[in-house]
CSV table of C-alpha atoms and ligand atoms in Angstrom, one decimal:
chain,number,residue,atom,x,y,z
W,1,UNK,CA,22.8,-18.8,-16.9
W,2,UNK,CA,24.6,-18.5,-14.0
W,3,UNK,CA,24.6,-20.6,-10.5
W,4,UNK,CA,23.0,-17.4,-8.9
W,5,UNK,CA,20.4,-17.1,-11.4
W,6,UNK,CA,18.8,-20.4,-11.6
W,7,UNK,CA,18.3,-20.3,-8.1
W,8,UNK,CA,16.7,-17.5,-8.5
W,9,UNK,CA,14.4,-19.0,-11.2
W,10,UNK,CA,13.5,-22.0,-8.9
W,11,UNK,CA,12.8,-19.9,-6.1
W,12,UNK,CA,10.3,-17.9,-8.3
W,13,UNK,CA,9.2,-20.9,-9.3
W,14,UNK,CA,8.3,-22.6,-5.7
W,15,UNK,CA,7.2,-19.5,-4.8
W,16,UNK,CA,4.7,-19.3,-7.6
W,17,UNK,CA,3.4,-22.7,-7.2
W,18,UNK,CA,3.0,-22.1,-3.4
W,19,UNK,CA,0.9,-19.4,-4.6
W,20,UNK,CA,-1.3,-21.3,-7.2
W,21,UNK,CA,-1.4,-24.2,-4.6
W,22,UNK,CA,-3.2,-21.5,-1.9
W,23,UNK,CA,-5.6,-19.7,-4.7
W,24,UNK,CA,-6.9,-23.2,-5.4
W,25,UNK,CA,-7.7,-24.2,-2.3
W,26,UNK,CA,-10.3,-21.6,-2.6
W,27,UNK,CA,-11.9,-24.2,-5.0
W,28,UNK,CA,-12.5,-26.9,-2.6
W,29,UNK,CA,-16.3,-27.7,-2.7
W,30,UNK,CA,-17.2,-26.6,0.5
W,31,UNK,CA,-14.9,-23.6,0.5
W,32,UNK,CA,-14.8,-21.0,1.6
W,33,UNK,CA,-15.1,-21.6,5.7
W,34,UNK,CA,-13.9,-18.6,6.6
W,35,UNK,CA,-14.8,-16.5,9.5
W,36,UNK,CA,-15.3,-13.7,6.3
W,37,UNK,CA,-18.6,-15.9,5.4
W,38,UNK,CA,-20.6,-16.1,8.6
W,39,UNK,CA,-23.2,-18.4,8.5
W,40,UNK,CA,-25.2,-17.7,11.4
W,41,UNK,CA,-26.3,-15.1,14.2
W,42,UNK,CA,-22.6,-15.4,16.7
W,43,UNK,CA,-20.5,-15.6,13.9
W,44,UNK,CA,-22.0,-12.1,12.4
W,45,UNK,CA,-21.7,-10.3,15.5
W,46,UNK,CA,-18.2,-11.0,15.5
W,47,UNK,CA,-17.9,-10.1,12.0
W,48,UNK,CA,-19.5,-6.9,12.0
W,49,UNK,CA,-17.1,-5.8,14.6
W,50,UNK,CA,-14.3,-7.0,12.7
W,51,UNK,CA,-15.9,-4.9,9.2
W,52,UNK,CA,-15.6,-1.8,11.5
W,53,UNK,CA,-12.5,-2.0,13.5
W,54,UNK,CA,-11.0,-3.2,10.0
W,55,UNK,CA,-12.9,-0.5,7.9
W,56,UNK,CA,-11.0,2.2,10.8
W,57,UNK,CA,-7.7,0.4,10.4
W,58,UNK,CA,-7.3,0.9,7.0
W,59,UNK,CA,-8.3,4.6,6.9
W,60,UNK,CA,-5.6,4.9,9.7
W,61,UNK,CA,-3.3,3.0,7.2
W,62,UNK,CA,-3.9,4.9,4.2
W,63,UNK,CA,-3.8,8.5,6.0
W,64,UNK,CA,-0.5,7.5,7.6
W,65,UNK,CA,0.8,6.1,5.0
W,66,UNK,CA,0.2,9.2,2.2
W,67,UNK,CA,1.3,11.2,4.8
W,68,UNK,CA,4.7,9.9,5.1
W,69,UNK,CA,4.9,9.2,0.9
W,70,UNK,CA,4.0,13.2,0.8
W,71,UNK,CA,6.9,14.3,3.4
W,72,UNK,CA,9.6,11.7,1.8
W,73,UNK,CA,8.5,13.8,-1.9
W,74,UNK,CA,8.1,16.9,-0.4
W,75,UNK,CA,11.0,17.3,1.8
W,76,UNK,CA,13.5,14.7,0.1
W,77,UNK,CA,17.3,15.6,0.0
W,78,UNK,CA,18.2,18.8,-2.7
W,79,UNK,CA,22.0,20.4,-2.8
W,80,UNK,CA,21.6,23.4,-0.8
W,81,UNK,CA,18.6,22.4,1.5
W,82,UNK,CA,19.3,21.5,4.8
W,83,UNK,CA,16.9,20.4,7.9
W,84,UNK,CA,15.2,22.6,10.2
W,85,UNK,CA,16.2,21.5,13.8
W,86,UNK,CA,14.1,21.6,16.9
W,87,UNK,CA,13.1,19.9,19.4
W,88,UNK,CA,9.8,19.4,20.8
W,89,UNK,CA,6.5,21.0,19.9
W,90,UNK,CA,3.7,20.1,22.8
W,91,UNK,CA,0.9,21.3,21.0
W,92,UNK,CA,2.1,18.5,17.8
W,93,UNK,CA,2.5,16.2,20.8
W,94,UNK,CA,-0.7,16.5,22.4
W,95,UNK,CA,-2.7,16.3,19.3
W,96,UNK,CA,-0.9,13.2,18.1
W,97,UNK,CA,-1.4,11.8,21.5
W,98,UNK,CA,-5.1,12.5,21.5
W,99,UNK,CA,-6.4,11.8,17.9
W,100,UNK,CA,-5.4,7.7,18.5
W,101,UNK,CA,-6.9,7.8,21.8
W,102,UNK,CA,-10.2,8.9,20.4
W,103,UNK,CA,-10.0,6.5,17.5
W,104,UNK,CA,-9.4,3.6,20.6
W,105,UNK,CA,-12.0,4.8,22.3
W,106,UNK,CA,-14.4,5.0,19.7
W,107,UNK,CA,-13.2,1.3,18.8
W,108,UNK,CA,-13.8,-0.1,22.4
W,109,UNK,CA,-17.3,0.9,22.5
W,110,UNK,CA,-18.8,-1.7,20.1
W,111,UNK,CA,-15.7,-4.1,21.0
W,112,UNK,CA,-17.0,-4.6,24.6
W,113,UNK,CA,-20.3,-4.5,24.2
W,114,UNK,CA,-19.7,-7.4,21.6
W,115,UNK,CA,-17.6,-9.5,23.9
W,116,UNK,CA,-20.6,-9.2,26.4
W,117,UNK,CA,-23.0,-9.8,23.9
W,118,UNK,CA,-20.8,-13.3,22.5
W,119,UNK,CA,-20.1,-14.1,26.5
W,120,UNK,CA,-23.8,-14.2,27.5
W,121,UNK,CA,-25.7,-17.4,27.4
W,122,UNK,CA,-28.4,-18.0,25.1
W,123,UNK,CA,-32.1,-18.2,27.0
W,124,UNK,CA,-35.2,-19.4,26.0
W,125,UNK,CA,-37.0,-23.1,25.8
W,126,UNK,CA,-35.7,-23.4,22.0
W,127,UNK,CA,-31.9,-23.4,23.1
W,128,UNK,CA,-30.3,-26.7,22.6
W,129,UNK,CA,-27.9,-28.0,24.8
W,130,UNK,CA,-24.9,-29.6,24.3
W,131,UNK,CA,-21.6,-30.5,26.0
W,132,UNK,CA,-18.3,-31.1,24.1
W,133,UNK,CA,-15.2,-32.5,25.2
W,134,UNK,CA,-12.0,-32.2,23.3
W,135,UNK,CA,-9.5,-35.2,23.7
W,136,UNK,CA,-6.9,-36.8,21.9
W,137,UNK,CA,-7.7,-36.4,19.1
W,138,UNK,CA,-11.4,-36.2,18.8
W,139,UNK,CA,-14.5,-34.5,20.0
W,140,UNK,CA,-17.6,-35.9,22.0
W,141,UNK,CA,-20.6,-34.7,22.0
W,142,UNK,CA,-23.5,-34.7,25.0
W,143,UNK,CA,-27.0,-33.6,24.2
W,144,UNK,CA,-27.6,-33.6,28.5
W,145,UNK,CA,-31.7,-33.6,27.7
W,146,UNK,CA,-31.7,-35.7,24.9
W,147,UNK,CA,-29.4,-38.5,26.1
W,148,UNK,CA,-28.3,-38.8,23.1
W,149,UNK,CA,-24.0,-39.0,22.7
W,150,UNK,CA,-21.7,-38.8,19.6
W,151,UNK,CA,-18.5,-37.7,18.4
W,152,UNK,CA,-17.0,-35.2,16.1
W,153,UNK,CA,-19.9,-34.7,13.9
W,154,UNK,CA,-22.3,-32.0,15.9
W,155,UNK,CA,-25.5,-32.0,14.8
W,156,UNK,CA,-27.9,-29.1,15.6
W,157,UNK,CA,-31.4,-27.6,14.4
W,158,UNK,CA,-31.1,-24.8,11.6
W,159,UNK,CA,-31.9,-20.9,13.8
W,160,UNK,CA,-31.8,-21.9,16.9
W,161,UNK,CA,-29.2,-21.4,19.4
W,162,UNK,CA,-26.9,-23.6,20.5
W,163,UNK,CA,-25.3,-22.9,23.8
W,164,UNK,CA,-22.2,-25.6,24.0
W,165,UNK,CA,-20.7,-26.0,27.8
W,166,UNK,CA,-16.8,-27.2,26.7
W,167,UNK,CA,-15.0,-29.2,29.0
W,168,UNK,CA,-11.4,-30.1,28.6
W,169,UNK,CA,-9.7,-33.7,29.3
W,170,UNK,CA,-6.3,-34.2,28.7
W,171,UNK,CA,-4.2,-31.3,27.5
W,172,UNK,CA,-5.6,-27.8,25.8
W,173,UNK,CA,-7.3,-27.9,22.5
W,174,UNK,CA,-9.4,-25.0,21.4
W,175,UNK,CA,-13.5,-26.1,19.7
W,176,UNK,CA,-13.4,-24.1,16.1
W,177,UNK,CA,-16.1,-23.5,13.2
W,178,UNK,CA,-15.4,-20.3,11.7
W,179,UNK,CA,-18.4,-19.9,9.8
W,180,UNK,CA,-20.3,-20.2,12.7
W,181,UNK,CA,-18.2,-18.9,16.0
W,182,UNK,CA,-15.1,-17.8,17.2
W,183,UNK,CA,-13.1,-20.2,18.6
W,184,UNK,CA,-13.1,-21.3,22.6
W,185,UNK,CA,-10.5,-22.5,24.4
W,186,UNK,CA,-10.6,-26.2,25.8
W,187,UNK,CA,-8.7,-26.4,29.1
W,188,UNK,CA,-9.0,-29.3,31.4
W,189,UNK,CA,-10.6,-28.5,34.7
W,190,UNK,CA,-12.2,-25.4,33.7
W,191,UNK,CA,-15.7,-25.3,31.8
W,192,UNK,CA,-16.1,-22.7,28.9
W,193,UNK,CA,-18.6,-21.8,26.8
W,194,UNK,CA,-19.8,-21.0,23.3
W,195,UNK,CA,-23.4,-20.5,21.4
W,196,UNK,CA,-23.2,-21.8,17.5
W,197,UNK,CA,-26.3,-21.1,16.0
W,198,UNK,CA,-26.6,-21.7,11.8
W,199,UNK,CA,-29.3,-20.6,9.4
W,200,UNK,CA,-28.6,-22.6,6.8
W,201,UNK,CA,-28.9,-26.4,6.5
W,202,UNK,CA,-25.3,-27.6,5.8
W,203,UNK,CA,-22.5,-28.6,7.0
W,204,UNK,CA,-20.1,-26.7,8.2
W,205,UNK,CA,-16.6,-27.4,9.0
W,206,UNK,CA,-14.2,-27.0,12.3
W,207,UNK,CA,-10.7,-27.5,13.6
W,208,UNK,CA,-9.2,-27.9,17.0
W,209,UNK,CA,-7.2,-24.8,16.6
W,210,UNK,CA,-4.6,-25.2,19.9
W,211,UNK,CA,-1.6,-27.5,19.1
W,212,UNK,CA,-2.6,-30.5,20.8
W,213,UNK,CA,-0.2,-33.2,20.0
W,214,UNK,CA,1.1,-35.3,16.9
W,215,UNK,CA,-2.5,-35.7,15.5
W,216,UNK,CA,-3.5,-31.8,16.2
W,217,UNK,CA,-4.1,-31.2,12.3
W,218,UNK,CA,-6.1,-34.7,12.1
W,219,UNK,CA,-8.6,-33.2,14.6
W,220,UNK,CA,-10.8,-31.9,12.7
W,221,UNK,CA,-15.0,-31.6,13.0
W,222,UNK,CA,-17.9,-31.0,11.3
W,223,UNK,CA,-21.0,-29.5,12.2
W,224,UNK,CA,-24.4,-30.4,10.2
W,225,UNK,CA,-27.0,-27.9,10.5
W,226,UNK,CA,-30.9,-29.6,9.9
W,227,UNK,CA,-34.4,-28.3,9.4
W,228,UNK,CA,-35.7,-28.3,12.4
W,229,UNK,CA,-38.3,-31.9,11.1
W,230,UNK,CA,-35.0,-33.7,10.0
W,231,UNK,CA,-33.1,-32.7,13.3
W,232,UNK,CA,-35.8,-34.6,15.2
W,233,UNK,CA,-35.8,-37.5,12.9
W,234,UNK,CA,-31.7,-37.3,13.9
W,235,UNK,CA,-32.5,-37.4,17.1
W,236,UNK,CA,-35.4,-40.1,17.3
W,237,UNK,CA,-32.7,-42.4,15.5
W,238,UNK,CA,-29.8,-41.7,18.1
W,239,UNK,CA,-31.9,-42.5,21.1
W,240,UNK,CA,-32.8,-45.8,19.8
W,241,UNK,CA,-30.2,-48.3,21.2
W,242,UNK,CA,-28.1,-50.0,18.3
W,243,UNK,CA,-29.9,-52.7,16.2
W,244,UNK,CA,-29.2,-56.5,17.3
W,245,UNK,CA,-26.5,-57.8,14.8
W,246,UNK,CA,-27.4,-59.8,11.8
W,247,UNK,CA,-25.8,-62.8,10.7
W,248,UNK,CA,-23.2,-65.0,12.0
W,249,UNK,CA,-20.4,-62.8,11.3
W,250,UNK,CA,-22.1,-60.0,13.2
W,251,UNK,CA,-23.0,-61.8,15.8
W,252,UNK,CA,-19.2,-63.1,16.1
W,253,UNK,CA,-18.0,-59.4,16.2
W,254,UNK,CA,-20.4,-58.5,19.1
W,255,UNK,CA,-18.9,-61.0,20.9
W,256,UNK,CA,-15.2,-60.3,20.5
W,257,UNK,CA,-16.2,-56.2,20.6
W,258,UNK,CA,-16.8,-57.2,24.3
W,259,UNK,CA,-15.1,-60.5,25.0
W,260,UNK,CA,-12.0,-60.1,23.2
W,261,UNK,CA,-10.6,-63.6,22.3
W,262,UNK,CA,-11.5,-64.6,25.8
W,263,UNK,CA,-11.1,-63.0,29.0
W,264,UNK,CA,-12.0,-59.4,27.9
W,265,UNK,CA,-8.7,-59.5,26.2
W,266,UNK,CA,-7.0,-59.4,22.3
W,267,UNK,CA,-3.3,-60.9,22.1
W,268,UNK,CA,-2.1,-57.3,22.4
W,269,UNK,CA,-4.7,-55.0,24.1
W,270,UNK,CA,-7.9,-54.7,25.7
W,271,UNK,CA,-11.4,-55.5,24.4
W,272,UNK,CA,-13.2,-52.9,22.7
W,273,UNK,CA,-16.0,-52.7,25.3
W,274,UNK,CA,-13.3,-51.5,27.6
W,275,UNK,CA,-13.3,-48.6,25.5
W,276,UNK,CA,-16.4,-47.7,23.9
W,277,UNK,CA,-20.1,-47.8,24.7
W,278,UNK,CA,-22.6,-49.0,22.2
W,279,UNK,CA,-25.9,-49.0,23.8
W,280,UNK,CA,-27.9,-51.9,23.5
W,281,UNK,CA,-24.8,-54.5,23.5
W,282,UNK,CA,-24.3,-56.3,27.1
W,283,UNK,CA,-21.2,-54.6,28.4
W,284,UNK,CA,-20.4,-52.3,26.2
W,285,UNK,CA,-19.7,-48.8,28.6
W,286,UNK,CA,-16.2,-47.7,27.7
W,287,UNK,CA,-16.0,-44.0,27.7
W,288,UNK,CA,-12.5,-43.6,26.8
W,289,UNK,CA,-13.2,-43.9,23.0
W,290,UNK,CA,-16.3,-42.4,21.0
W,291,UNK,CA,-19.7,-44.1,21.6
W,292,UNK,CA,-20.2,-46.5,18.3
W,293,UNK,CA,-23.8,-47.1,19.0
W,294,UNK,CA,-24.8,-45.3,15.8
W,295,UNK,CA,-21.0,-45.6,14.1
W,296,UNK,CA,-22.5,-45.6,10.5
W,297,UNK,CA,-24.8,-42.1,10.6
W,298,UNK,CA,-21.4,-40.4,10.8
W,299,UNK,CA,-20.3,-39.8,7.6
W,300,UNK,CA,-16.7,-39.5,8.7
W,301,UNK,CA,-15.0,-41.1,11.5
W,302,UNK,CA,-11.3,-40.1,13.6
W,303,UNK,CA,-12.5,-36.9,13.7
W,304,UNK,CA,-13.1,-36.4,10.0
W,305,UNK,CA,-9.9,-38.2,9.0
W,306,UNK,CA,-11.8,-40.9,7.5
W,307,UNK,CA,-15.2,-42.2,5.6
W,308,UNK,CA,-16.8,-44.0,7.0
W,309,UNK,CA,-16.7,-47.0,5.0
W,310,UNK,CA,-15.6,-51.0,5.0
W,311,UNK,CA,-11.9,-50.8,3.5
W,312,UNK,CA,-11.6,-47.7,6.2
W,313,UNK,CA,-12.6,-49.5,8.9
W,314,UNK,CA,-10.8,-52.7,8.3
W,315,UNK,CA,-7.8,-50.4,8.0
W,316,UNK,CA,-8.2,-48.4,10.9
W,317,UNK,CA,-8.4,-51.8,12.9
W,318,UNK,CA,-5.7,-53.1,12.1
W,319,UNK,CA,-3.2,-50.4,13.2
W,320,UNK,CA,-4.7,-47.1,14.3
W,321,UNK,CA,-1.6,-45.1,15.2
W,322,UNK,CA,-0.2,-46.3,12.1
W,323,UNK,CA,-3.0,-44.4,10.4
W,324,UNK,CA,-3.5,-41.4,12.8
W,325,UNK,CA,-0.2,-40.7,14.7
W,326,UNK,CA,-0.4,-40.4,18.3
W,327,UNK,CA,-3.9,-41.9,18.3
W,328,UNK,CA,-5.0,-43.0,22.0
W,329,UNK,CA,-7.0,-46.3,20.7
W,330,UNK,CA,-4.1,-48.8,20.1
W,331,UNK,CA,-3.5,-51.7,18.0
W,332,UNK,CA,-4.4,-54.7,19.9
W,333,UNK,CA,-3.3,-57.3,17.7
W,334,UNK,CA,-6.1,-58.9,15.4
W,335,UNK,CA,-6.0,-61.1,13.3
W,336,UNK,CA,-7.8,-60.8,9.8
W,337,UNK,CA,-10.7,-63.0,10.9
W,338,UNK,CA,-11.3,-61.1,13.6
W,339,UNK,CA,-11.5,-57.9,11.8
W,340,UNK,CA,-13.6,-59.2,9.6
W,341,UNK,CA,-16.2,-60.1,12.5
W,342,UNK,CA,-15.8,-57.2,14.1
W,343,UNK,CA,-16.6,-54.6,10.7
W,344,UNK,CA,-19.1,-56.9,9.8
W,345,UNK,CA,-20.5,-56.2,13.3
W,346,UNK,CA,-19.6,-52.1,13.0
W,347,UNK,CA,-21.3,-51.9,9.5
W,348,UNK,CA,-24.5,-52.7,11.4
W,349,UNK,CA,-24.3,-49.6,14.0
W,350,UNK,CA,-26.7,-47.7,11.8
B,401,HEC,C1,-7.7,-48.3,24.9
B,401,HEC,C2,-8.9,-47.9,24.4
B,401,HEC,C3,-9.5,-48.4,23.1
B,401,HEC,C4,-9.7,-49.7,22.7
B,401,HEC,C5,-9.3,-51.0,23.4
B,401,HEC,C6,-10.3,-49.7,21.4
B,401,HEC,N1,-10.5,-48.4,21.0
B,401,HEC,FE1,-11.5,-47.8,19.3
B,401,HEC,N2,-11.0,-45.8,19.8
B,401,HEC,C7,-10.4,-45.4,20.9
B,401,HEC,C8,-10.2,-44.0,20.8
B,401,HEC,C9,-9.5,-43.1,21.9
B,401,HEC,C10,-10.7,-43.6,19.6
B,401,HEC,C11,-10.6,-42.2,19.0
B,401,HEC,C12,-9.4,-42.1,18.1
B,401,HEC,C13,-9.2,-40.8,17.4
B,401,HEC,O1,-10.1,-40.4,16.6
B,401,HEC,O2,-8.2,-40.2,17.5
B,401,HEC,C14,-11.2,-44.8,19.0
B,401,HEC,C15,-11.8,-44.8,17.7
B,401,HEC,C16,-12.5,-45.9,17.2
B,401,HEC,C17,-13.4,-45.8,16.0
B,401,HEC,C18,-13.7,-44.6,15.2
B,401,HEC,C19,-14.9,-43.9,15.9
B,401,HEC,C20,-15.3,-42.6,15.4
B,401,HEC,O3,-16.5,-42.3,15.2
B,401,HEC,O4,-14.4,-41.8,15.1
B,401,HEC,C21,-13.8,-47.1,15.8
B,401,HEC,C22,-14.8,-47.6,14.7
B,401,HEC,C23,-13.3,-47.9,16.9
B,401,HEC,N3,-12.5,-47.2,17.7
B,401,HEC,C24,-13.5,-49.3,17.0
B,401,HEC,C25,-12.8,-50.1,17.9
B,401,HEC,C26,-12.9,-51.5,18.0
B,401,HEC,C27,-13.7,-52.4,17.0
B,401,HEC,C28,-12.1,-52.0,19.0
B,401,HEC,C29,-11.8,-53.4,19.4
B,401,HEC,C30,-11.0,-54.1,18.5
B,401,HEC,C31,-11.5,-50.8,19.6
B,401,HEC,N4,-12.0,-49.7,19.0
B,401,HEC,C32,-10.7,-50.8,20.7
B,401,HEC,C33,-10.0,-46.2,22.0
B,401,HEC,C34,-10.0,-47.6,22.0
B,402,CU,CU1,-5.5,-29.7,18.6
């Protein structure tokens, strides 16, 4: 075998793992989440739309495409034939001109009336309000009549619809669950919005989907759809402030999640409480991280980076950037005592 050749092997090769690597993914257990599987009322609109407009596309493909196979065969090269020349044939013209015009016409009557249809907010005393904010690198959720707030994992009520006012914060991310919407830009100083709505109980999984900065692909979400009993059993335990901690060690961590070591401070950063709101805990009103009041009903947390678990936690402490690049919450320098205060305090946000 020669130099050329092997390459050639190993390039087959890659390219046939690559390959492999993509089909599996289509065996991940909660695959697929793909806008092809809508899971609820908004996402089918859209994907009815797409079956036609797609369904036309490849008619168009396949008539245009035997067409030009059939004149390459038909008219190809022979000794002795030669091409007819002239130039210009109107009538040709006009009907080549018209036939796609029709076909876009056609295409733009179901089109608009489904962007009107997607654009129009849901009414009705059963529509659930909610606002979302997408920062760096996470999502918070607002239920505004509930007063209930949480981040990155969206819970909502199975059939109903959703109608989601999304507000932007620091630079442009775009709010995505393919099974159950299009996506919808996130742009600071303008409110959009979006209505999810999910028959199914499940959860559903979404992606910021706008380049956002060096934790974009860590910014992910999830959205659990309940029955519409269990959603209010959600909801009756978010709007209970967090439990009083337990134990010494928990009742240390409260302390330093709002003191610091003394004087609101850690040796290299502010106080949690600076930060994040846990209701219930004296001080605790930060809104520049996620609310932690009920940290442990999240069964993920850095926007489904993590579980939500001790070893997680005591690793995130310790040096957030170092486990989610560009993360705004910093390291603030604590020492393994501390951190061990301060999870045994987070394990009781239940
Ligand atoms: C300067 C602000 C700031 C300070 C101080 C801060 N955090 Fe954070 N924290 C954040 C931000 C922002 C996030 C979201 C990070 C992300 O997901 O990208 C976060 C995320 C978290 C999370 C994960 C929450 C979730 O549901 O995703 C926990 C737990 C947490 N912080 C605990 C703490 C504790 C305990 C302290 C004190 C030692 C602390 N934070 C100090 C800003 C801060
Ligand atoms: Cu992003």
């Amino acid at each position: 075998m020669n130099l050329q050749t092997s390459r050639r092997g190993r390039v087959r090769i890659v390219a046939l793992a690559v390959a492999i690597g993509l089909l599996m993914t289509g065996c991940a257990s909660d695959a697929p989440q793909s806008v092809l599987e809508p899971a609820g009322e908004a996402a089918r609109k859209a994907d009815g739309l797409w079956n036609l407009t797609f369904s036309i596309a490849v008619a168009v493909f396949v008539f245009v495409q035997a067409a030009l196979i059939y004149s390459i065969i038909r008219y190809r090269a022979k000794p002795g034939r030669e091409a007819r020349q002239f130039e210009g044939n109107a009538r040709l013209e006009v009907i080549l001109t018209v036939i796609p015009a029709l076909i876009l016409a056609a295409i733009a009557v179901p089109t608009i009336g489904t962007i009107f249809d997607l654009a129009a907010e849901p009414k009705g005393d059963d529509v659930l309000q909610v606002t979302v904010q997408g920062r760096q690198f996470w999502w918070m959720y607002e239920y505004p009549d509930l007063d209930v707030v949480t981040a990155n994992e969206l819970h909502i009520p199975v059939g109903t619809p959703v109608n989601l006012t999304i507000e932007g914060y620091d630079v442009n991310h775009s709010f995505w669950v393919p099974r159950l919407a299009g996506a919808q830009d996130v742009v600071p100083g303008r409110v959009n919005r979006l209505t999810l709505e999910a028959d199914e109980p499940g959860t559903y999984r979404g992606q910021c989907k706008e380049f956002c900065g060096l934790s974009h692909a860590n910014m992910a979400l999830r959205v659990i759809a309940h029955e519409p009993a269990a959603f209010e059993t959600w909801i009756a335990e978010q709007e209970q402030p967090a439990a009083k901690p337990a134990g010494v060690l928990a009742a240390e961590g409260a302390k330093l999640f709002v003191n610091g070591s003394g004087d609101g401070q850690f040796a290299d950063g502010a106080a949690c409480a600076s930060c994040h709101a846990i209701e219930g805990l004296d001080g605790a009103l930060g809104v520049i991280g996620p609310n932690l009041t009920h940290l442990q009903s999240r069964k993920t947390f850095a926007a489904g980076l993590f579980k939500t678990n001790e070893a997680n936690l005591r690793a995130w402490l310790a040096d957030p950037p170092a486990r989610k690049p560009g993360s705004q919450m910093p390291d603030v320098g604590l020492t393994e005592g501390q951190i061990d205060s301060l999870v045994a305090y987070l394990e009781t946000l239940e």
